[in-house]
Amino acid sequence: MAESCEAFLSRVVEAHPTASDIVLTVGRPVQVMQDKVFEDAACEGMITEGMSPLTPKSCEAFAMGLMKGRGTALQAYTTHGACDFSFSCGEIRFRANIFRQMGYPCVVLRRLPAQVPSAKDLLLPDIVTRLAALRRGLVLVTGAAGNGKSTSLAVLLEKINSERAVHIITLEDPVEYIYPQKRAVMSQRELGRDFSGFAEGLRSALRQSPQVLMVGEIRDRESLGITLQAAEAGLLVFATLHTTDAGQTLNRILGMFPSGEESFVRQRLAQSLAAVVSQRLCAKKGGGLVPAVEVLRSSLRIREAILQGELRDGVFRKILTESGSQGMCSMDQSVLFLHAKGLLTEESVFENATDVTAVRQELDRWRAKSGKSTSSLKGLTLDDDYEWSAF
């Protein structure tokens, strides 16, 4: 390969300053993702001539160049066919995933901001950032891959870091954002480098006097059990799951345990769960992305629903819709509010709505009442001064 990995990435970023992802795979030109859409990288002289398809040799050279000096990543790639790690390229950080497909290497790079972005920059509403004020309990940040879970979680941790003199321990795979030492004591631990497995890392963390604990992702029953134990012990615990809404999240948790333990696990969840934030990044009118969020917070109704096993989507959606004064909102309320603010097109609203029929009916009512305040929409809580002041 004629130029270094760092030089290559610098050229891509210079040509595509707003790209979120870079993908190198055999048989295709270098791909960049902008606003959740892939396109050919428009820069020459990198690892191919112009926009020519990548060869096995060039992909292999780039992958091995990235893994040079990273023994844990190289061992995982050699043994399991895939690895994850993060690294810096000048002032820019990337999260890398390298894996084999059809016998050839494929490299996926997610660009990370040099520092944790602000809630204002992300258009992340106060209904989410208020969760940083919690002192105990389990907070789950959920959503599909690529929908900003890690970034929203980083905003919450940085807010605590800036405002509270506590010990924060993070267990990550890999470390994405590097937090400066502010009021809090920050201890960031990376899988494979600082601890061998999440269950082991969690057990160790409980002996390291944290007040706040962040688990990058709950992957198995053992890790989940220790996470619940930490929340029950009075810690504020943040974790992520690849689920799309509150109902699916709680059902996923229950599904990790044997059916004979369901009643006991529901009791533990009802006691320890503080909030579930489900996030979707939506295409913003005029370009860019904006998060739509569903927020569930612990309340008497929520605890009763969990204890009684009423975990259907419709049950939670009704509670969320009716509980705006308690800091909750449904995904449909969120996308309708963003549309009312002029941030989402109707097409984007329908793409991200949970109950498309109900949302369409609300939009029809809105059109029929054109000229009136959007806060009059039936069933919606669109109080700018309370729930959505971040906008």
mmCIF file of C-alpha atoms in Angstrom:
data_model
loop_
_atom_site.group_PDB
_atom_site.id
_atom_site.type_symbol
_atom_site.label_atom_id
_atom_site.label_comp_id
_atom_site.label_asym_id
_atom_site.label_seq_id
_atom_site.Cartn_x
_atom_site.Cartn_y
_atom_site.Cartn_z
ATOM 1 C CA MET A 1 0.000 0.000 0.000
ATOM 2 C CA ALA A 2 1.552 3.259 -1.149
ATOM 3 C CA GLU A 3 0.434 5.453 1.746
ATOM 4 C CA SER A 4 -0.092 4.904 5.454
ATOM 5 C CA CYS A 5 -3.443 4.184 7.063
ATOM 6 C CA GLU A 6 -3.296 7.574 8.772
ATOM 7 C CA ALA A 7 -2.644 9.409 5.501
ATOM 8 C CA PHE A 8 -5.486 7.518 3.829
ATOM 9 C CA LEU A 9 -7.977 8.334 6.567
ATOM 10 C CA SER A 10 -6.909 11.974 6.662
ATOM 11 C CA ARG A 11 -7.620 12.266 2.940
ATOM 12 C CA VAL A 12 -11.042 10.637 3.268
ATOM 13 C CA VAL A 13 -12.028 12.909 6.162
ATOM 14 C CA GLU A 14 -10.785 15.961 4.264
ATOM 15 C CA ALA A 15 -12.906 15.008 1.236
ATOM 16 C CA HIS A 16 -15.942 13.983 3.336
ATOM 17 C CA PRO A 17 -15.867 16.026 6.570
ATOM 18 C CA THR A 18 -19.416 15.009 7.565
ATOM 19 C CA ALA A 19 -19.043 11.260 6.898
ATOM 20 C CA SER A 20 -19.933 9.071 9.872
ATOM 21 C CA ASP A 21 -18.630 5.724 8.540
ATOM 22 C CA ILE A 22 -15.962 4.483 6.139
ATOM 23 C CA VAL A 23 -16.159 0.970 4.674
ATOM 24 C CA LEU A 24 -13.511 -0.919 2.720
ATOM 25 C CA THR A 25 -14.583 -4.179 1.119
ATOM 26 C CA VAL A 26 -13.246 -6.156 -1.825
ATOM 27 C CA GLY A 27 -14.895 -5.420 -5.162
ATOM 28 C CA ARG A 28 -16.258 -1.967 -4.257
ATOM 29 C CA PRO A 29 -14.713 1.503 -4.187
ATOM 30 C CA VAL A 30 -14.147 2.958 -0.733
ATOM 31 C CA GLN A 31 -17.577 3.772 0.731
ATOM 32 C CA VAL A 32 -18.507 6.635 3.051
ATOM 33 C CA MET A 33 -21.801 7.105 4.883
ATOM 34 C CA GLN A 34 -23.364 10.551 5.055
ATOM 35 C CA ASP A 35 -26.815 11.061 6.608
ATOM 36 C CA LYS A 36 -27.211 7.250 6.818
ATOM 37 C CA VAL A 37 -26.660 6.774 3.051
ATOM 38 C CA PHE A 38 -23.555 5.142 1.538
ATOM 39 C CA GLU A 39 -21.760 6.615 -1.470
ATOM 40 C CA ASP A 40 -18.412 6.185 -3.232
ATOM 41 C CA ALA A 41 -15.574 8.160 -1.668
ATOM 42 C CA ALA A 42 -14.827 11.101 -3.963
ATOM 43 C CA CYS A 43 -11.058 11.350 -3.560
ATOM 44 C CA GLU A 44 -8.173 9.926 -5.562
ATOM 45 C CA GLY A 45 -4.730 8.594 -4.797
ATOM 46 C CA MET A 46 -5.641 6.720 -1.637
ATOM 47 C CA ILE A 47 -5.323 2.951 -1.769
ATOM 48 C CA THR A 48 -6.811 2.668 -5.253
ATOM 49 C CA GLU A 49 -6.613 4.725 -8.385
ATOM 50 C CA GLY A 50 -9.588 7.039 -8.363
ATOM 51 C CA MET A 51 -12.820 5.230 -7.527
ATOM 52 C CA SER A 52 -11.754 1.752 -8.671
ATOM 53 C CA PRO A 53 -12.964 -1.325 -6.784
ATOM 54 C CA LEU A 54 -10.697 -2.444 -3.959
ATOM 55 C CA THR A 55 -8.563 -5.553 -4.425
ATOM 56 C CA PRO A 56 -7.989 -8.318 -1.857
ATOM 57 C CA LYS A 57 -4.377 -7.173 -1.578
ATOM 58 C CA SER A 58 -5.240 -3.544 -0.805
ATOM 59 C CA CYS A 59 -7.914 -4.506 1.764
ATOM 60 C CA GLU A 60 -5.566 -6.979 3.460
ATOM 61 C CA ALA A 61 -2.766 -4.400 3.582
ATOM 62 C CA PHE A 62 -5.024 -1.766 5.104
ATOM 63 C CA ALA A 63 -6.521 -4.161 7.667
ATOM 64 C CA MET A 64 -3.116 -5.430 8.766
ATOM 65 C CA GLY A 65 -1.807 -1.859 8.902
ATOM 66 C CA LEU A 66 -4.589 -0.891 11.297
ATOM 67 C CA MET A 67 -3.985 -3.931 13.518
ATOM 68 C CA LYS A 68 -0.201 -3.441 13.634
ATOM 69 C CA GLY A 69 0.865 -3.169 17.262
ATOM 70 C CA ARG A 70 -2.582 -4.242 18.502
ATOM 71 C CA GLY A 71 -1.937 -7.817 19.568
ATOM 72 C CA THR A 72 -5.343 -8.418 21.166
ATOM 73 C CA ALA A 73 -7.178 -7.253 18.038
ATOM 74 C CA LEU A 74 -4.944 -9.297 15.735
ATOM 75 C CA GLN A 75 -5.417 -12.415 17.865
ATOM 76 C CA ALA A 76 -9.216 -11.977 17.848
ATOM 77 C CA TYR A 77 -9.202 -11.456 14.078
ATOM 78 C CA THR A 78 -6.988 -14.495 13.498
ATOM 79 C CA THR A 79 -8.915 -16.739 15.902
ATOM 80 C CA HIS A 80 -12.504 -15.585 15.482
ATOM 81 C CA GLY A 81 -12.481 -13.770 12.136
ATOM 82 C CA ALA A 82 -13.445 -10.385 13.610
ATOM 83 C CA CYS A 83 -12.171 -7.759 16.035
ATOM 84 C CA ASP A 84 -13.123 -4.375 17.494
ATOM 85 C CA PHE A 85 -10.873 -1.562 18.684
ATOM 86 C CA SER A 86 -10.669 2.218 18.748
ATOM 87 C CA PHE A 87 -7.756 4.442 17.754
ATOM 88 C CA SER A 88 -6.761 8.030 17.096
ATOM 89 C CA CYS A 89 -5.706 9.460 13.748
ATOM 90 C CA GLY A 90 -4.340 12.906 14.467
ATOM 91 C CA GLU A 91 -7.159 14.700 16.257
ATOM 92 C CA ILE A 92 -9.814 12.278 14.979
ATOM 93 C CA ARG A 93 -10.866 9.045 16.678
ATOM 94 C CA PHE A 94 -12.340 5.976 14.999
ATOM 95 C CA ARG A 95 -13.977 2.770 16.180
ATOM 96 C CA ALA A 96 -12.853 -0.078 13.934
ATOM 97 C CA ASN A 97 -14.435 -3.434 13.194
ATOM 98 C CA ILE A 98 -12.445 -5.729 10.941
ATOM 99 C CA PHE A 99 -13.950 -9.028 9.831
ATOM 100 C CA ARG A 100 -13.719 -11.618 7.093
ATOM 101 C CA GLN A 101 -16.391 -12.060 4.446
ATOM 102 C CA MET A 102 -16.070 -14.582 1.619
ATOM 103 C CA GLY A 103 -12.521 -15.139 2.859
ATOM 104 C CA TYR A 104 -11.493 -11.510 2.385
ATOM 105 C CA PRO A 105 -11.054 -8.744 4.972
ATOM 106 C CA CYS A 106 -13.641 -5.996 5.349
ATOM 107 C CA VAL A 107 -12.961 -2.855 7.394
ATOM 108 C CA VAL A 108 -15.739 -0.730 8.906
ATOM 109 C CA LEU A 109 -14.720 2.522 10.601
ATOM 110 C CA ARG A 110 -17.064 4.660 12.679
ATOM 111 C CA ARG A 111 -15.846 8.218 13.155
ATOM 112 C CA LEU A 112 -15.952 9.450 16.751
ATOM 113 C CA PRO A 113 -15.907 13.106 17.749
ATOM 114 C CA ALA A 114 -12.647 14.245 19.336
ATOM 115 C CA GLN A 115 -14.636 15.230 22.407
ATOM 116 C CA VAL A 116 -18.079 14.406 23.724
ATOM 117 C CA PRO A 117 -20.582 16.553 21.798
ATOM 118 C CA SER A 118 -23.053 18.716 23.661
ATOM 119 C CA ALA A 119 -26.725 17.861 23.986
ATOM 120 C CA LYS A 120 -27.468 21.058 22.067
ATOM 121 C CA ASP A 121 -25.273 19.995 19.142
ATOM 122 C CA LEU A 122 -27.037 16.626 19.016
ATOM 123 C CA LEU A 123 -30.528 18.124 19.467
ATOM 124 C CA LEU A 124 -30.870 15.754 22.410
ATOM 125 C CA PRO A 125 -33.867 16.920 24.471
ATOM 126 C CA ASP A 126 -33.859 17.739 28.174
ATOM 127 C CA ILE A 127 -36.184 14.798 28.799
ATOM 128 C CA VAL A 128 -33.059 12.650 28.236
ATOM 129 C CA THR A 129 -30.321 14.809 29.774
ATOM 130 C CA ARG A 130 -32.293 15.090 33.031
ATOM 131 C CA LEU A 131 -31.466 11.428 33.629
ATOM 132 C CA ALA A 132 -27.931 12.490 34.593
ATOM 133 C CA ALA A 133 -29.422 13.839 37.830
ATOM 134 C CA LEU A 134 -30.421 10.336 38.980
ATOM 135 C CA ARG A 135 -28.491 8.996 41.953
ATOM 136 C CA ARG A 136 -29.252 5.280 41.705
ATOM 137 C CA GLY A 137 -30.942 2.656 39.568
ATOM 138 C CA LEU A 138 -30.526 1.091 36.138
ATOM 139 C CA VAL A 139 -30.738 3.297 33.038
ATOM 140 C CA LEU A 140 -30.897 1.421 29.720
ATOM 141 C CA VAL A 141 -30.126 3.244 26.471
ATOM 142 C CA THR A 142 -31.419 1.180 23.561
ATOM 143 C CA GLY A 143 -31.730 1.263 19.806
ATOM 144 C CA ALA A 144 -30.485 -0.399 16.655
ATOM 145 C CA ALA A 145 -26.802 -0.200 15.761
ATOM 146 C CA GLY A 146 -25.804 3.194 14.397
ATOM 147 C CA ASN A 147 -28.569 5.134 16.135
ATOM 148 C CA GLY A 148 -26.409 7.106 18.542
ATOM 149 C CA LYS A 149 -26.701 5.075 21.749
ATOM 150 C CA SER A 150 -23.032 5.462 22.652
ATOM 151 C CA THR A 151 -23.065 9.182 21.947
ATOM 152 C CA SER A 152 -26.179 9.873 24.021
ATOM 153 C CA LEU A 153 -24.714 7.804 26.843
ATOM 154 C CA ALA A 154 -21.494 9.805 26.589
ATOM 155 C CA VAL A 155 -23.462 13.056 26.940
ATOM 156 C CA LEU A 156 -25.018 11.799 30.185
ATOM 157 C CA LEU A 157 -21.679 10.642 31.598
ATOM 158 C CA GLU A 158 -19.950 13.899 30.676
ATOM 159 C CA LYS A 159 -22.719 15.861 32.391
ATOM 160 C CA ILE A 160 -22.148 13.844 35.578
ATOM 161 C CA ASN A 161 -18.384 14.228 35.126
ATOM 162 C CA SER A 162 -18.785 18.017 35.001
ATOM 163 C CA GLU A 163 -21.236 18.381 37.881
ATOM 164 C CA ARG A 164 -20.639 15.707 40.520
ATOM 165 C CA ALA A 165 -17.647 14.610 42.614
ATOM 166 C CA VAL A 166 -18.168 10.857 42.175
ATOM 167 C CA HIS A 167 -16.199 7.863 40.902
ATOM 168 C CA ILE A 168 -17.343 6.775 37.423
ATOM 169 C CA ILE A 169 -16.164 3.419 36.063
ATOM 170 C CA THR A 170 -16.803 2.483 32.439
ATOM 171 C CA LEU A 171 -16.486 -1.015 30.954
ATOM 172 C CA GLU A 172 -16.205 -0.653 27.187
ATOM 173 C CA ASP A 173 -15.505 -2.674 24.044
ATOM 174 C CA PRO A 174 -13.716 -0.657 22.799
ATOM 175 C CA VAL A 175 -13.229 2.690 24.565
ATOM 176 C CA GLU A 176 -14.843 5.265 22.295
ATOM 177 C CA TYR A 177 -14.862 8.664 23.988
ATOM 178 C CA ILE A 178 -11.973 9.698 26.214
ATOM 179 C CA TYR A 179 -13.291 11.730 29.139
ATOM 180 C CA PRO A 180 -11.153 14.415 30.775
ATOM 181 C CA GLN A 181 -10.841 14.374 34.549
ATOM 182 C CA LYS A 182 -13.245 17.054 35.813
ATOM 183 C CA ARG A 183 -15.241 16.955 39.065
ATOM 184 C CA ALA A 184 -15.636 13.198 38.846
ATOM 185 C CA VAL A 185 -12.878 10.610 38.958
ATOM 186 C CA MET A 186 -13.092 8.820 35.584
ATOM 187 C CA SER A 187 -11.830 5.217 35.289
ATOM 188 C CA GLN A 188 -12.215 3.860 31.743
ATOM 189 C CA ARG A 189 -11.561 0.153 31.239
ATOM 190 C CA GLU A 190 -11.353 -1.608 27.875
ATOM 191 C CA LEU A 191 -12.215 -5.251 27.196
ATOM 192 C CA GLY A 192 -9.135 -7.283 26.339
ATOM 193 C CA ARG A 193 -6.722 -4.652 27.590
ATOM 194 C CA ASP A 194 -7.925 -3.910 31.132
ATOM 195 C CA PHE A 195 -10.297 -6.818 31.839
ATOM 196 C CA SER A 196 -10.965 -10.197 30.260
ATOM 197 C CA GLY A 197 -14.784 -10.331 30.218
ATOM 198 C CA PHE A 198 -17.748 -8.186 31.170
ATOM 199 C CA ALA A 199 -18.855 -10.409 34.042
ATOM 200 C CA GLU A 200 -15.338 -10.346 35.511
ATOM 201 C CA GLY A 201 -15.083 -6.587 34.920
ATOM 202 C CA LEU A 202 -18.414 -5.978 36.634
ATOM 203 C CA ARG A 203 -17.472 -8.066 39.658
ATOM 204 C CA SER A 204 -14.212 -6.145 39.972
ATOM 205 C CA ALA A 205 -15.961 -2.789 39.549
ATOM 206 C CA LEU A 206 -18.188 -3.464 42.550
ATOM 207 C CA ARG A 207 -15.015 -3.583 44.683
ATOM 208 C CA GLN A 208 -13.626 -0.315 43.259
ATOM 209 C CA SER A 209 -15.941 2.136 45.080
ATOM 210 C CA PRO A 210 -17.898 3.538 42.122
ATOM 211 C CA GLN A 211 -21.019 5.621 42.459
ATOM 212 C CA VAL A 212 -21.669 5.479 38.699
ATOM 213 C CA LEU A 213 -21.059 2.459 36.488
ATOM 214 C CA MET A 214 -21.349 2.253 32.705
ATOM 215 C CA VAL A 215 -21.508 -1.104 30.919
ATOM 216 C CA GLY A 216 -20.982 -0.760 27.186
ATOM 217 C CA GLU A 217 -23.413 -3.541 26.320
ATOM 218 C CA ILE A 218 -25.223 -6.274 28.249
ATOM 219 C CA ARG A 219 -24.392 -9.444 26.351
ATOM 220 C CA ASP A 220 -25.292 -12.375 28.583
ATOM 221 C CA ARG A 221 -27.292 -13.467 31.609
ATOM 222 C CA GLU A 222 -24.326 -13.404 33.991
ATOM 223 C CA SER A 223 -23.444 -9.803 33.108
ATOM 224 C CA LEU A 224 -27.097 -8.801 33.390
ATOM 225 C CA GLY A 225 -27.384 -10.397 36.823
ATOM 226 C CA ILE A 226 -24.359 -8.483 38.134
ATOM 227 C CA THR A 227 -25.649 -5.268 36.529
ATOM 228 C CA LEU A 228 -28.952 -5.657 38.394
ATOM 229 C CA GLN A 229 -27.011 -6.413 41.568
ATOM 230 C CA ALA A 230 -25.072 -3.154 41.176
ATOM 231 C CA ALA A 231 -28.273 -1.144 40.714
ATOM 232 C CA GLU A 232 -29.851 -2.879 43.712
ATOM 233 C CA ALA A 233 -26.793 -1.921 45.775
ATOM 234 C CA GLY A 234 -27.529 1.759 45.190
ATOM 235 C CA LEU A 235 -25.260 2.517 42.222
ATOM 236 C CA LEU A 236 -26.354 4.494 39.176
ATOM 237 C CA VAL A 237 -25.784 2.035 36.331
ATOM 238 C CA PHE A 238 -25.924 2.849 32.615
ATOM 239 C CA ALA A 239 -26.000 0.105 29.979
ATOM 240 C CA THR A 240 -27.023 -0.411 26.353
ATOM 241 C CA LEU A 241 -29.103 -3.022 24.545
ATOM 242 C CA HIS A 242 -29.891 -3.541 20.870
ATOM 243 C CA THR A 243 -33.665 -3.257 21.333
ATOM 244 C CA THR A 244 -36.081 -0.787 19.774
ATOM 245 C CA ASP A 245 -38.490 0.174 22.571
ATOM 246 C CA ALA A 246 -39.240 -0.250 26.273
ATOM 247 C CA GLY A 247 -41.474 -3.307 25.889
ATOM 248 C CA GLN A 248 -38.962 -5.173 23.750
ATOM 249 C CA THR A 249 -36.173 -4.176 26.137
ATOM 250 C CA LEU A 250 -37.866 -5.625 29.214
ATOM 251 C CA ASN A 251 -38.920 -8.767 27.363
ATOM 252 C CA ARG A 252 -35.325 -9.225 26.170
ATOM 253 C CA ILE A 253 -34.087 -9.000 29.753
ATOM 254 C CA LEU A 254 -36.656 -11.522 30.993
ATOM 255 C CA GLY A 255 -35.802 -13.798 28.083
ATOM 256 C CA MET A 256 -32.199 -14.064 29.272
ATOM 257 C CA PHE A 257 -33.310 -15.973 32.368
ATOM 258 C CA PRO A 258 -35.006 -19.395 32.700
ATOM 259 C CA SER A 259 -38.803 -19.198 32.746
ATOM 260 C CA GLY A 260 -38.840 -20.466 36.331
ATOM 261 C CA GLU A 261 -37.005 -17.312 37.450
ATOM 262 C CA GLU A 262 -39.285 -14.850 35.639
ATOM 263 C CA SER A 263 -41.272 -13.762 38.683
ATOM 264 C CA PHE A 264 -38.111 -13.093 40.704
ATOM 265 C CA VAL A 265 -36.471 -11.190 37.833
ATOM 266 C CA ARG A 266 -39.592 -9.051 37.382
ATOM 267 C CA GLN A 267 -39.378 -8.124 41.070
ATOM 268 C CA ARG A 268 -35.719 -7.167 40.669
ATOM 269 C CA LEU A 269 -36.472 -5.116 37.549
ATOM 270 C CA ALA A 270 -39.388 -3.315 39.167
ATOM 271 C CA GLN A 271 -37.146 -2.338 42.078
ATOM 272 C CA SER A 272 -33.981 -1.365 40.190
ATOM 273 C CA LEU A 273 -35.086 0.013 36.806
ATOM 274 C CA ALA A 274 -34.843 3.810 36.724
ATOM 275 C CA ALA A 275 -35.341 4.533 33.009
ATOM 276 C CA VAL A 276 -35.285 3.173 29.467
ATOM 277 C CA VAL A 277 -34.328 5.501 26.614
ATOM 278 C CA SER A 278 -34.973 4.124 23.123
ATOM 279 C CA GLN A 279 -33.457 6.205 20.348
ATOM 280 C CA ARG A 280 -33.749 6.444 16.565
ATOM 281 C CA LEU A 281 -31.700 8.778 14.396
ATOM 282 C CA CYS A 282 -34.023 10.326 11.822
ATOM 283 C CA ALA A 283 -33.142 12.097 8.589
ATOM 284 C CA LYS A 284 -33.516 15.802 9.349
ATOM 285 C CA LYS A 285 -35.211 18.146 6.929
ATOM 286 C CA GLY A 286 -32.456 20.010 5.109
ATOM 287 C CA GLY A 287 -29.802 17.378 5.857
ATOM 288 C CA GLY A 288 -28.248 15.841 8.916
ATOM 289 C CA LEU A 289 -29.770 13.648 11.606
ATOM 290 C CA VAL A 290 -31.910 14.298 14.669
ATOM 291 C CA PRO A 291 -32.707 11.831 17.485
ATOM 292 C CA ALA A 292 -36.272 10.773 18.184
ATOM 293 C CA VAL A 293 -36.532 9.332 21.671
ATOM 294 C CA GLU A 294 -38.899 7.198 23.699
ATOM 295 C CA VAL A 295 -38.382 7.681 27.436
ATOM 296 C CA LEU A 296 -39.769 5.414 30.150
ATOM 297 C CA ARG A 297 -39.124 6.325 33.775
ATOM 298 C CA SER A 298 -39.884 4.380 36.919
ATOM 299 C CA SER A 299 -43.317 5.118 38.355
ATOM 300 C CA LEU A 300 -45.994 3.263 40.278
ATOM 301 C CA ARG A 301 -47.779 2.313 37.028
ATOM 302 C CA ILE A 302 -44.556 1.126 35.423
ATOM 303 C CA ARG A 303 -43.566 -0.953 38.450
ATOM 304 C CA GLU A 304 -47.022 -2.536 38.588
ATOM 305 C CA ALA A 305 -46.906 -3.355 34.874
ATOM 306 C CA ILE A 306 -43.527 -5.053 35.303
ATOM 307 C CA LEU A 307 -44.608 -7.001 38.395
ATOM 308 C CA GLN A 308 -47.811 -8.173 36.719
ATOM 309 C CA GLY A 309 -46.019 -9.139 33.512
ATOM 310 C CA GLU A 310 -47.931 -6.623 31.376
ATOM 311 C CA LEU A 311 -45.018 -6.070 29.011
ATOM 312 C CA ARG A 312 -46.867 -5.738 25.715
ATOM 313 C CA ASP A 313 -45.955 -2.743 23.566
ATOM 314 C CA GLY A 314 -49.472 -1.337 23.742
ATOM 315 C CA VAL A 315 -49.441 -1.253 27.553
ATOM 316 C CA PHE A 316 -46.233 0.750 27.748
ATOM 317 C CA ARG A 317 -47.210 3.016 24.865
ATOM 318 C CA LYS A 318 -50.401 4.005 26.683
ATOM 319 C CA ILE A 319 -48.526 4.707 29.921
ATOM 320 C CA LEU A 320 -45.835 6.720 28.124
ATOM 321 C CA THR A 321 -48.390 8.783 26.218
ATOM 322 C CA GLU A 322 -50.254 9.663 29.402
ATOM 323 C CA SER A 323 -47.196 10.331 31.619
ATOM 324 C CA GLY A 324 -45.568 13.431 30.172
ATOM 325 C CA SER A 325 -45.675 15.167 33.545
ATOM 326 C CA GLN A 326 -43.482 12.354 34.934
ATOM 327 C CA GLY A 327 -40.779 12.823 32.311
ATOM 328 C CA MET A 328 -41.956 10.176 29.836
ATOM 329 C CA CYS A 329 -42.810 10.242 26.147
ATOM 330 C CA SER A 330 -43.550 7.732 23.406
ATOM 331 C CA MET A 331 -41.635 7.432 20.138
ATOM 332 C CA ASP A 332 -44.714 8.612 18.247
ATOM 333 C CA GLN A 333 -44.969 11.723 20.404
ATOM 334 C CA SER A 334 -41.318 12.420 19.751
ATOM 335 C CA VAL A 335 -41.476 12.160 15.951
ATOM 336 C CA LEU A 336 -44.683 14.213 15.844
ATOM 337 C CA PHE A 337 -43.060 16.903 17.951
ATOM 338 C CA LEU A 338 -39.991 16.986 15.693
ATOM 339 C CA HIS A 339 -42.318 17.319 12.704
ATOM 340 C CA ALA A 340 -44.185 20.152 14.430
ATOM 341 C CA LYS A 341 -40.831 21.884 14.952
ATOM 342 C CA GLY A 342 -40.057 21.626 11.239
ATOM 343 C CA LEU A 343 -37.222 19.140 11.762
ATOM 344 C CA LEU A 344 -38.796 16.063 10.122
ATOM 345 C CA THR A 345 -40.629 15.567 6.868
ATOM 346 C CA GLU A 346 -43.845 13.544 6.896
ATOM 347 C CA GLU A 347 -41.966 10.751 5.134
ATOM 348 C CA SER A 348 -39.428 10.615 7.957
ATOM 349 C CA VAL A 349 -42.242 10.690 10.534
ATOM 350 C CA PHE A 350 -43.846 7.582 9.033
ATOM 351 C CA GLU A 351 -40.474 5.814 8.659
ATOM 352 C CA ASN A 352 -39.797 6.174 12.374
ATOM 353 C CA ALA A 353 -43.280 5.963 13.902
ATOM 354 C CA THR A 354 -44.254 2.949 15.987
ATOM 355 C CA ASP A 355 -48.003 3.090 15.296
ATOM 356 C CA VAL A 356 -48.174 4.496 11.766
ATOM 357 C CA THR A 357 -51.987 4.476 11.660
ATOM 358 C CA ALA A 358 -52.312 6.491 14.860
ATOM 359 C CA VAL A 359 -49.627 8.944 13.745
ATOM 360 C CA ARG A 360 -51.337 9.408 10.379
ATOM 361 C CA GLN A 361 -54.601 10.183 12.185
ATOM 362 C CA GLU A 362 -52.851 12.779 14.357
ATOM 363 C CA LEU A 363 -51.334 14.416 11.284
ATOM 364 C CA ASP A 364 -54.757 14.483 9.630
ATOM 365 C CA ARG A 365 -56.185 16.210 12.711
ATOM 366 C CA TRP A 366 -53.300 18.635 12.612
ATOM 367 C CA ARG A 367 -53.996 19.534 8.983
ATOM 368 C CA ALA A 368 -57.681 19.977 9.790
ATOM 369 C CA LYS A 369 -56.765 22.384 12.573
ATOM 370 C CA SER A 370 -54.106 24.313 10.664
ATOM 371 C CA GLY A 371 -53.392 27.619 12.282
ATOM 372 C CA LYS A 372 -53.842 26.306 15.810
ATOM 373 C CA SER A 373 -51.062 25.422 18.256
ATOM 374 C CA THR A 374 -49.639 21.944 17.635
ATOM 375 C CA SER A 375 -49.813 21.308 21.366
ATOM 376 C CA SER A 376 -53.580 20.844 20.926
ATOM 377 C CA LEU A 377 -53.007 17.512 19.198
ATOM 378 C CA LYS A 378 -54.985 14.908 21.082
ATOM 379 C CA GLY A 379 -52.867 12.644 23.215
ATOM 380 C CA LEU A 380 -49.625 14.584 22.813
ATOM 381 C CA THR A 381 -47.493 16.409 25.357
ATOM 382 C CA LEU A 382 -45.753 19.134 23.396
ATOM 383 C CA ASP A 383 -44.983 21.648 26.121
ATOM 384 C CA ASP A 384 -41.821 23.430 24.941
ATOM 385 C CA ASP A 385 -41.036 24.860 28.373
ATOM 386 C CA TYR A 386 -41.253 21.496 30.135
ATOM 387 C CA GLU A 387 -40.413 18.444 28.126
ATOM 388 C CA TRP A 388 -38.492 19.772 25.155
ATOM 389 C CA SER A 389 -36.622 22.884 26.228
ATOM 390 C CA ALA A 390 -33.417 21.591 24.633
ATOM 391 C CA PHE A 391 -34.882 22.583 21.301
#
